[in-house]
mmCIF file of C-alpha atoms in Angstrom:
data_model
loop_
_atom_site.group_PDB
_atom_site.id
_atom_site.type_symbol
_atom_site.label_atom_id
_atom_site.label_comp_id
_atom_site.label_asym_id
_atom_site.label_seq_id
_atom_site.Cartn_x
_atom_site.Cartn_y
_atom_site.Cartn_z
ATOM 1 C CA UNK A 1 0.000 0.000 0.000
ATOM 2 C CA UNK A 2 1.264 3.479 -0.690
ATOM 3 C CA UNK A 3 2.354 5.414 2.073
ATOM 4 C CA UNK A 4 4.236 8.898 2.932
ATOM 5 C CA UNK A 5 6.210 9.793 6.220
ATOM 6 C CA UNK A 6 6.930 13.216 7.291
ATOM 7 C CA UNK A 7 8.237 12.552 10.778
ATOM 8 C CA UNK A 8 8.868 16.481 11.020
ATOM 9 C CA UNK A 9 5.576 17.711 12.546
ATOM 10 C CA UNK A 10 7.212 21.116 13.541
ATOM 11 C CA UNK A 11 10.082 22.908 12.540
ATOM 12 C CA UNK A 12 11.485 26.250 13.418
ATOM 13 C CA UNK A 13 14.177 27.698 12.720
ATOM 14 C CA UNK A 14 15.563 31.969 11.825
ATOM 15 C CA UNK A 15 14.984 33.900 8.982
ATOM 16 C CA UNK A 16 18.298 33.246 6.960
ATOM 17 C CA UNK A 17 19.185 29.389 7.847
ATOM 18 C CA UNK A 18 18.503 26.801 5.547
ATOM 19 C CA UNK A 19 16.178 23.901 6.304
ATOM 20 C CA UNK A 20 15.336 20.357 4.802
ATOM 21 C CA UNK A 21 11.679 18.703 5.553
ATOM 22 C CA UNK A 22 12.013 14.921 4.965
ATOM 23 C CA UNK A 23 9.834 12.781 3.149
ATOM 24 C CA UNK A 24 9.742 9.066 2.825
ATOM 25 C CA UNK A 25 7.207 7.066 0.910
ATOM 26 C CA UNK A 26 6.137 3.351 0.561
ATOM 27 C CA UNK A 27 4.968 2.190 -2.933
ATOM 28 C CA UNK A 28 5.037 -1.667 -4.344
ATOM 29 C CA UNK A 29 4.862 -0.001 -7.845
ATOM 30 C CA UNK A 30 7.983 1.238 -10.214
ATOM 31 C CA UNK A 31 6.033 3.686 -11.716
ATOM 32 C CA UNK A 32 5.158 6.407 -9.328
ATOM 33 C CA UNK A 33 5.162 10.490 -8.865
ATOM 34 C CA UNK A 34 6.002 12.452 -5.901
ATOM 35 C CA UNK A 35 4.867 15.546 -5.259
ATOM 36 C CA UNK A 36 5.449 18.568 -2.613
ATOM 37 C CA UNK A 37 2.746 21.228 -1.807
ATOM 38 C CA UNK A 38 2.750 24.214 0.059
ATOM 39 C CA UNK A 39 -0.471 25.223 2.061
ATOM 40 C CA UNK A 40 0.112 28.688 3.412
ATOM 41 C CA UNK A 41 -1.832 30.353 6.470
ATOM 42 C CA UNK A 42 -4.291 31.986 4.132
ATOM 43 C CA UNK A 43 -5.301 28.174 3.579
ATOM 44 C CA UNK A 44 -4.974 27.133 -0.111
ATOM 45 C CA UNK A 45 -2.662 24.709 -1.842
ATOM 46 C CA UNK A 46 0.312 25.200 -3.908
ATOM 47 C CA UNK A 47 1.388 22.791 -6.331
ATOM 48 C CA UNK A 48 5.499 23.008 -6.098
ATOM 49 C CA UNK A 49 7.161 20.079 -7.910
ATOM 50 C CA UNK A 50 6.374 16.927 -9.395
ATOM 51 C CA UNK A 51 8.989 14.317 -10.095
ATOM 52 C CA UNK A 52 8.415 10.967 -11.656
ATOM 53 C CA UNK A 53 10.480 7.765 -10.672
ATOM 54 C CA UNK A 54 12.331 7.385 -13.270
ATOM 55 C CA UNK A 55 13.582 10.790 -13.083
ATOM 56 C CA UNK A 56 16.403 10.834 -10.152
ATOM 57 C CA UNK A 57 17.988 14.233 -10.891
ATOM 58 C CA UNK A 58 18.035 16.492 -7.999
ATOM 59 C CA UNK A 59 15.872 19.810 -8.996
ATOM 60 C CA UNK A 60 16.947 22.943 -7.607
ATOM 61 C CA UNK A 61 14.305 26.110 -8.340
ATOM 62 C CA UNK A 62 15.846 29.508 -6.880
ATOM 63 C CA UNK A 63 16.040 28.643 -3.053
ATOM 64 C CA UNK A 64 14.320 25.728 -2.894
ATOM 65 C CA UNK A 65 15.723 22.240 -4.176
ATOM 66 C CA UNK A 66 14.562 18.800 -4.164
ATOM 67 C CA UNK A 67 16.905 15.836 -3.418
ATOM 68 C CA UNK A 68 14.879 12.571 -5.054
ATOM 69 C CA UNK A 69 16.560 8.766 -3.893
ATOM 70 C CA UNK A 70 15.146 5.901 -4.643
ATOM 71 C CA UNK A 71 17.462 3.597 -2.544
ATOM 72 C CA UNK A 72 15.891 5.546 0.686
ATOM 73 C CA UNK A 73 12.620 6.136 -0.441
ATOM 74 C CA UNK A 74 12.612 9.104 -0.021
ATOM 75 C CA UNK A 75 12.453 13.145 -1.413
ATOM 76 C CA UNK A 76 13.310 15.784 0.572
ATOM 77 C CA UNK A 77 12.870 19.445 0.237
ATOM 78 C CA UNK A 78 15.231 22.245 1.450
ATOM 79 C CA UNK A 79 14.936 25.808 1.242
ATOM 80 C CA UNK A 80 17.835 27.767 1.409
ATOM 81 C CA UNK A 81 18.325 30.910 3.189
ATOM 82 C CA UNK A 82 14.840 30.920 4.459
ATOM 83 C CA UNK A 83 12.288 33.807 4.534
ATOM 84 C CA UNK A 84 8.991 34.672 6.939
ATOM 85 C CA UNK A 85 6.983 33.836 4.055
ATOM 86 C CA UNK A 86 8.082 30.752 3.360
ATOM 87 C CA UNK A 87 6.151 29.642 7.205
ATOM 88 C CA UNK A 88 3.572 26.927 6.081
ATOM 89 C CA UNK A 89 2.631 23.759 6.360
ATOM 90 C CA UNK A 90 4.131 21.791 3.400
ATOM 91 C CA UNK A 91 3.218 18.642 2.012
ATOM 92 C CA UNK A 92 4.773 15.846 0.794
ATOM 93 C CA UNK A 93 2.752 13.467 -1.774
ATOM 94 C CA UNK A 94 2.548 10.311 -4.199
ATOM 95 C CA UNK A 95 0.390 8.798 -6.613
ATOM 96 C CA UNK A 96 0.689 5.704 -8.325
ATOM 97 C CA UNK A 97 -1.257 6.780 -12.201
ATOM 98 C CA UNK A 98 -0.526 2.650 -13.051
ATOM 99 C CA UNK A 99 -4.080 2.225 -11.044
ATOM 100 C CA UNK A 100 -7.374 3.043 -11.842
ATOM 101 C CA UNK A 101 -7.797 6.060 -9.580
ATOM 102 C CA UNK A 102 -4.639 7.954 -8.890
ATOM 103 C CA UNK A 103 -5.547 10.285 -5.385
ATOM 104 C CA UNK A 104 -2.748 11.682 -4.469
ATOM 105 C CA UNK A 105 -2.026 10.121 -0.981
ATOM 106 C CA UNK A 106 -0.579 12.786 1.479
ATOM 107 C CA UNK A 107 1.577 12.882 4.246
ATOM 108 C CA UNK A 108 0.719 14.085 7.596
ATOM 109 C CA UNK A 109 2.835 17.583 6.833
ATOM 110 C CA UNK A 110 5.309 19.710 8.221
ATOM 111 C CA UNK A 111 4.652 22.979 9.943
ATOM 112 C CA UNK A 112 7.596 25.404 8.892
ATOM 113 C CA UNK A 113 7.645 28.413 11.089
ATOM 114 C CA UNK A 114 10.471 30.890 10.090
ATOM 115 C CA UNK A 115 11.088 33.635 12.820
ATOM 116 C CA UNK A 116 12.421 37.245 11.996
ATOM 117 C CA UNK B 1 -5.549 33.507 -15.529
ATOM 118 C CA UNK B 2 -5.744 29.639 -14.994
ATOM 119 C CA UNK B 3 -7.643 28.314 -11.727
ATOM 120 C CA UNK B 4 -9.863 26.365 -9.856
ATOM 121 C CA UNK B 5 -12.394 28.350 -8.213
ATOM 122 C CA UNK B 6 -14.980 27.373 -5.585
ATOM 123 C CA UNK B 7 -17.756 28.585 -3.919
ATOM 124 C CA UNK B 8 -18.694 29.213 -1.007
ATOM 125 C CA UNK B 9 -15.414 30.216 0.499
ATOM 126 C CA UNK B 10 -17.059 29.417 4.201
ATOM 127 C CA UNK B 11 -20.627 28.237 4.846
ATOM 128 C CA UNK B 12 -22.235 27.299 8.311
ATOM 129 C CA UNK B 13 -25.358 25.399 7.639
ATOM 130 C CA UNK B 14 -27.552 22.849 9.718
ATOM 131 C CA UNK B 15 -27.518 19.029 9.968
ATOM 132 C CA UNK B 16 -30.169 17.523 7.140
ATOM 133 C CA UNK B 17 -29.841 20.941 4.861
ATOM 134 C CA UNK B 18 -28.924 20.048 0.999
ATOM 135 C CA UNK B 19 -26.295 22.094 -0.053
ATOM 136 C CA UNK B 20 -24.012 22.364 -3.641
ATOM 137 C CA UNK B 21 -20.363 23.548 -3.207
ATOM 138 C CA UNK B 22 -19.341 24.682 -6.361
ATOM 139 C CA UNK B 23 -15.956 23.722 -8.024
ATOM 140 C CA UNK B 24 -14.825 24.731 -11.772
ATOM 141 C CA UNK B 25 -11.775 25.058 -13.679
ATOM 142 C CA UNK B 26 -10.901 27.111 -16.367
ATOM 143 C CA UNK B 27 -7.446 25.144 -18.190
ATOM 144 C CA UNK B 28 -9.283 22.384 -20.119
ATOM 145 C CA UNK B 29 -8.533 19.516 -17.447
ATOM 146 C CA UNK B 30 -9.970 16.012 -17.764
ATOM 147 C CA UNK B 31 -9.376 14.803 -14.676
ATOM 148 C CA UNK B 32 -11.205 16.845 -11.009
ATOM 149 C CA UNK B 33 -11.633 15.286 -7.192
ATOM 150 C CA UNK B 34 -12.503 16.422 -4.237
ATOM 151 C CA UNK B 35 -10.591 16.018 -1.213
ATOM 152 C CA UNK B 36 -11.300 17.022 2.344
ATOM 153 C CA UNK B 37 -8.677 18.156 5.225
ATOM 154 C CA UNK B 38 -9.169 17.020 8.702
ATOM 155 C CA UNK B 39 -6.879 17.810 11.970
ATOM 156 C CA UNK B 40 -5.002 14.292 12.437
ATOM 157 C CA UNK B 41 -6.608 12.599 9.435
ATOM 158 C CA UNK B 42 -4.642 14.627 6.692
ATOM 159 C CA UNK B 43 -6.353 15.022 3.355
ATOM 160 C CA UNK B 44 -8.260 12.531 1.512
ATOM 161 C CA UNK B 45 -10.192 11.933 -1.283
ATOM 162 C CA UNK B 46 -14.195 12.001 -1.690
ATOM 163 C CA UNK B 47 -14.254 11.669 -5.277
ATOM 164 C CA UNK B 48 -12.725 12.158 -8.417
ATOM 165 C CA UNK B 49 -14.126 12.169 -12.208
ATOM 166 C CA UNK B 50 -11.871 11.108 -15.264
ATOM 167 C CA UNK B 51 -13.598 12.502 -17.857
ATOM 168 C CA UNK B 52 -17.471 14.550 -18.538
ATOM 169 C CA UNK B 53 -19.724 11.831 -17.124
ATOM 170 C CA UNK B 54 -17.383 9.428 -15.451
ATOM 171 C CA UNK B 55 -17.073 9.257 -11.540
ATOM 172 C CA UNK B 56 -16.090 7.032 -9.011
ATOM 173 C CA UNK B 57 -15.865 7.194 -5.313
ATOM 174 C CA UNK B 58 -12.256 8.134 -3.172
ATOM 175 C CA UNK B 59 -11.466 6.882 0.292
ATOM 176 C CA UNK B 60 -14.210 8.876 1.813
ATOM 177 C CA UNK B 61 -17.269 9.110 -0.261
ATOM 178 C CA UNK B 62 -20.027 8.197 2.157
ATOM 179 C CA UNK B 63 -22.401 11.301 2.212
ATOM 180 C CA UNK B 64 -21.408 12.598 -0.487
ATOM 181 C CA UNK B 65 -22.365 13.147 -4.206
ATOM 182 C CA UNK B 66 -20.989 14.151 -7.168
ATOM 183 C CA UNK B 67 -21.715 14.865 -10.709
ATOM 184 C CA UNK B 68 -19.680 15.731 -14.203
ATOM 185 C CA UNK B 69 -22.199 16.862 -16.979
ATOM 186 C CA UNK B 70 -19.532 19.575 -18.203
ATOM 187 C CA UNK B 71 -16.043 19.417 -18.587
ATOM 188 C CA UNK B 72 -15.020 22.500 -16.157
ATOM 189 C CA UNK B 73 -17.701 21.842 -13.441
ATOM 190 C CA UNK B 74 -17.656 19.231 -10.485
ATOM 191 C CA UNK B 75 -19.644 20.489 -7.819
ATOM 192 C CA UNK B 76 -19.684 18.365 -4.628
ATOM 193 C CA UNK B 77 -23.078 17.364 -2.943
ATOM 194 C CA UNK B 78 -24.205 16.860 -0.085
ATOM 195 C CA UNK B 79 -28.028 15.841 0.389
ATOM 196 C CA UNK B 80 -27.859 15.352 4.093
ATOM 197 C CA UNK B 81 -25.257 16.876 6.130
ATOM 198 C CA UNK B 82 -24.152 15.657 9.329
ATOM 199 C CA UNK B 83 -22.006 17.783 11.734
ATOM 200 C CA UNK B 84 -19.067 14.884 11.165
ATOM 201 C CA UNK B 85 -18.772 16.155 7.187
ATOM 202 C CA UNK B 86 -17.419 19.770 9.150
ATOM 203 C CA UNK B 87 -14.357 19.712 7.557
ATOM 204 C CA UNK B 88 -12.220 21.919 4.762
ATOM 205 C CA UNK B 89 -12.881 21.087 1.446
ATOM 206 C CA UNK B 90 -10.683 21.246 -1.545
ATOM 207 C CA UNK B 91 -11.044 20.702 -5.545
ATOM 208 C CA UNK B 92 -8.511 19.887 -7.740
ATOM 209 C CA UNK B 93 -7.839 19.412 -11.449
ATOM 210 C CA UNK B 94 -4.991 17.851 -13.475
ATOM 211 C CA UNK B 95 -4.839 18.016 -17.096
ATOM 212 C CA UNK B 96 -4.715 13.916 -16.830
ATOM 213 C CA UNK B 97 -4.316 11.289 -13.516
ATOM 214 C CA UNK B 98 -0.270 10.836 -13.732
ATOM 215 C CA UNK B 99 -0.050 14.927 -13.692
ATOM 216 C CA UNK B 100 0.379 17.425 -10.959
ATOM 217 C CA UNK B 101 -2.836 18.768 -9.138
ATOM 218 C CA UNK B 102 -4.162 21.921 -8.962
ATOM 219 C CA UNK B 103 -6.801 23.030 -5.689
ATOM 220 C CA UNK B 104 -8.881 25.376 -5.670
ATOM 221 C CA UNK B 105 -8.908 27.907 -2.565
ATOM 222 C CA UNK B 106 -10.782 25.465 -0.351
ATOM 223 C CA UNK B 107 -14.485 25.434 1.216
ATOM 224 C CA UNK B 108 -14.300 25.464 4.956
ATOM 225 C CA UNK B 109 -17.688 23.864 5.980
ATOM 226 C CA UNK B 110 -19.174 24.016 9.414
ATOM 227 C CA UNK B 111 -22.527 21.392 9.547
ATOM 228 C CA UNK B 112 -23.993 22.274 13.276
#
């Protein structure tokens, strides 16, 4: 069964440092997408990146990067240099499209909370 | 500008009072669900539709209907809400099931 861990419920840290939210997922198939989302206070959420499984390259978009293994499982997201408006809760997600219905199965999320 | 919009934004209604939350999506995308966010439970799906006229239940569809007679549209129904459907609500589109999702601003329902 597919499954996502974010073990970080909380994480705080000063405007400035740089931060990594983990993410490791559980999935029988080889075909597979992960996703991260970011759901700000205001409430909504914001599609970041998608990466499929055959695609292993680390992505890197202005401060934030994504570091994808497939020997750990797992996909982890660090913003650099970190700003009060990056503070959310963000979202780490897969989907396996080889199956009928492909819900995006969520983990639990991390609360970032950057401090001035 | 491409979205998902839905309305309402916030409703407080009573237990046993139909109501429609409105979801629609202006970038051509076959593929909408509905997902609700709970406080320990995370989000999970209600429904989703793969094309106009094709719909199948999610994790969580008791209580709930749906229906897909247009392409953009997917409104969310509930004929008999309980005060355990409280709960934010979210739509989302993807232009097919393998690609990335985009939600709408979310429904925060309150069933009393």
């Amino acid at each position: 069964a597919q499954k996502v861990t974010q073990a970080q419920t909380e994480i705080s840290v000063v405007e400035k440092e740089d931060v990594t939210l983990d993410c490791v997922y559980e999935t029988r198939d080889t075909t597979y997408y992960l996703f991260w989302y970011k759901q700000p206070p205001s409430g909504e959420l914001v599609f970041l990146i998608r990466r499929n499984s055959f695609d292993e390259q680390n992505e890197i978009s202005g401060r934030y990067s994504w570091n994808f293994q497939k020997s750990t499982s797992s996909f982890n997201f660090t913003i650099t240099a970190s700003q009060v408006v990056d503070s959310a809760v963000y979202f780490c997600a897969l989907s396996e499209p080889t199956s009928g219905n492909t819900p995006l199965v969520f983990g639990k999320g991390t609360r970032l909370s950057v401090i001035a | 500008e491409a979205q998902v919009t839905q309305n309402p934004r916030y409703l407080i209604t009573v237990t046993g009072k139909k109501l429609t939350v409105t979801c629609s999506q202006n970038m051509n995308h076959e593929y909408m669900s509905w997902y609700r966010q709970d406080p320990g439970l995370g989000l999970r799906q209600i429904y989703y539709s793969m094309n106009v006229e094709v719909t199948d239940k999610g994790d969580v569809p008791e209580g709930y209907k749906v229906s897909r007679k247009e392409k953009r549209n997917f409104p969310l129904i509930l004929e008999s809400p309980s005060p355990n459907q409280t709960s934010l609500y979210f739509c989302a589109s993807s232009l097919s099931k393998a690609r990335e999702k985009y939600f709408g601003p979310g429904t925060r329902l309150t069933v009393t």
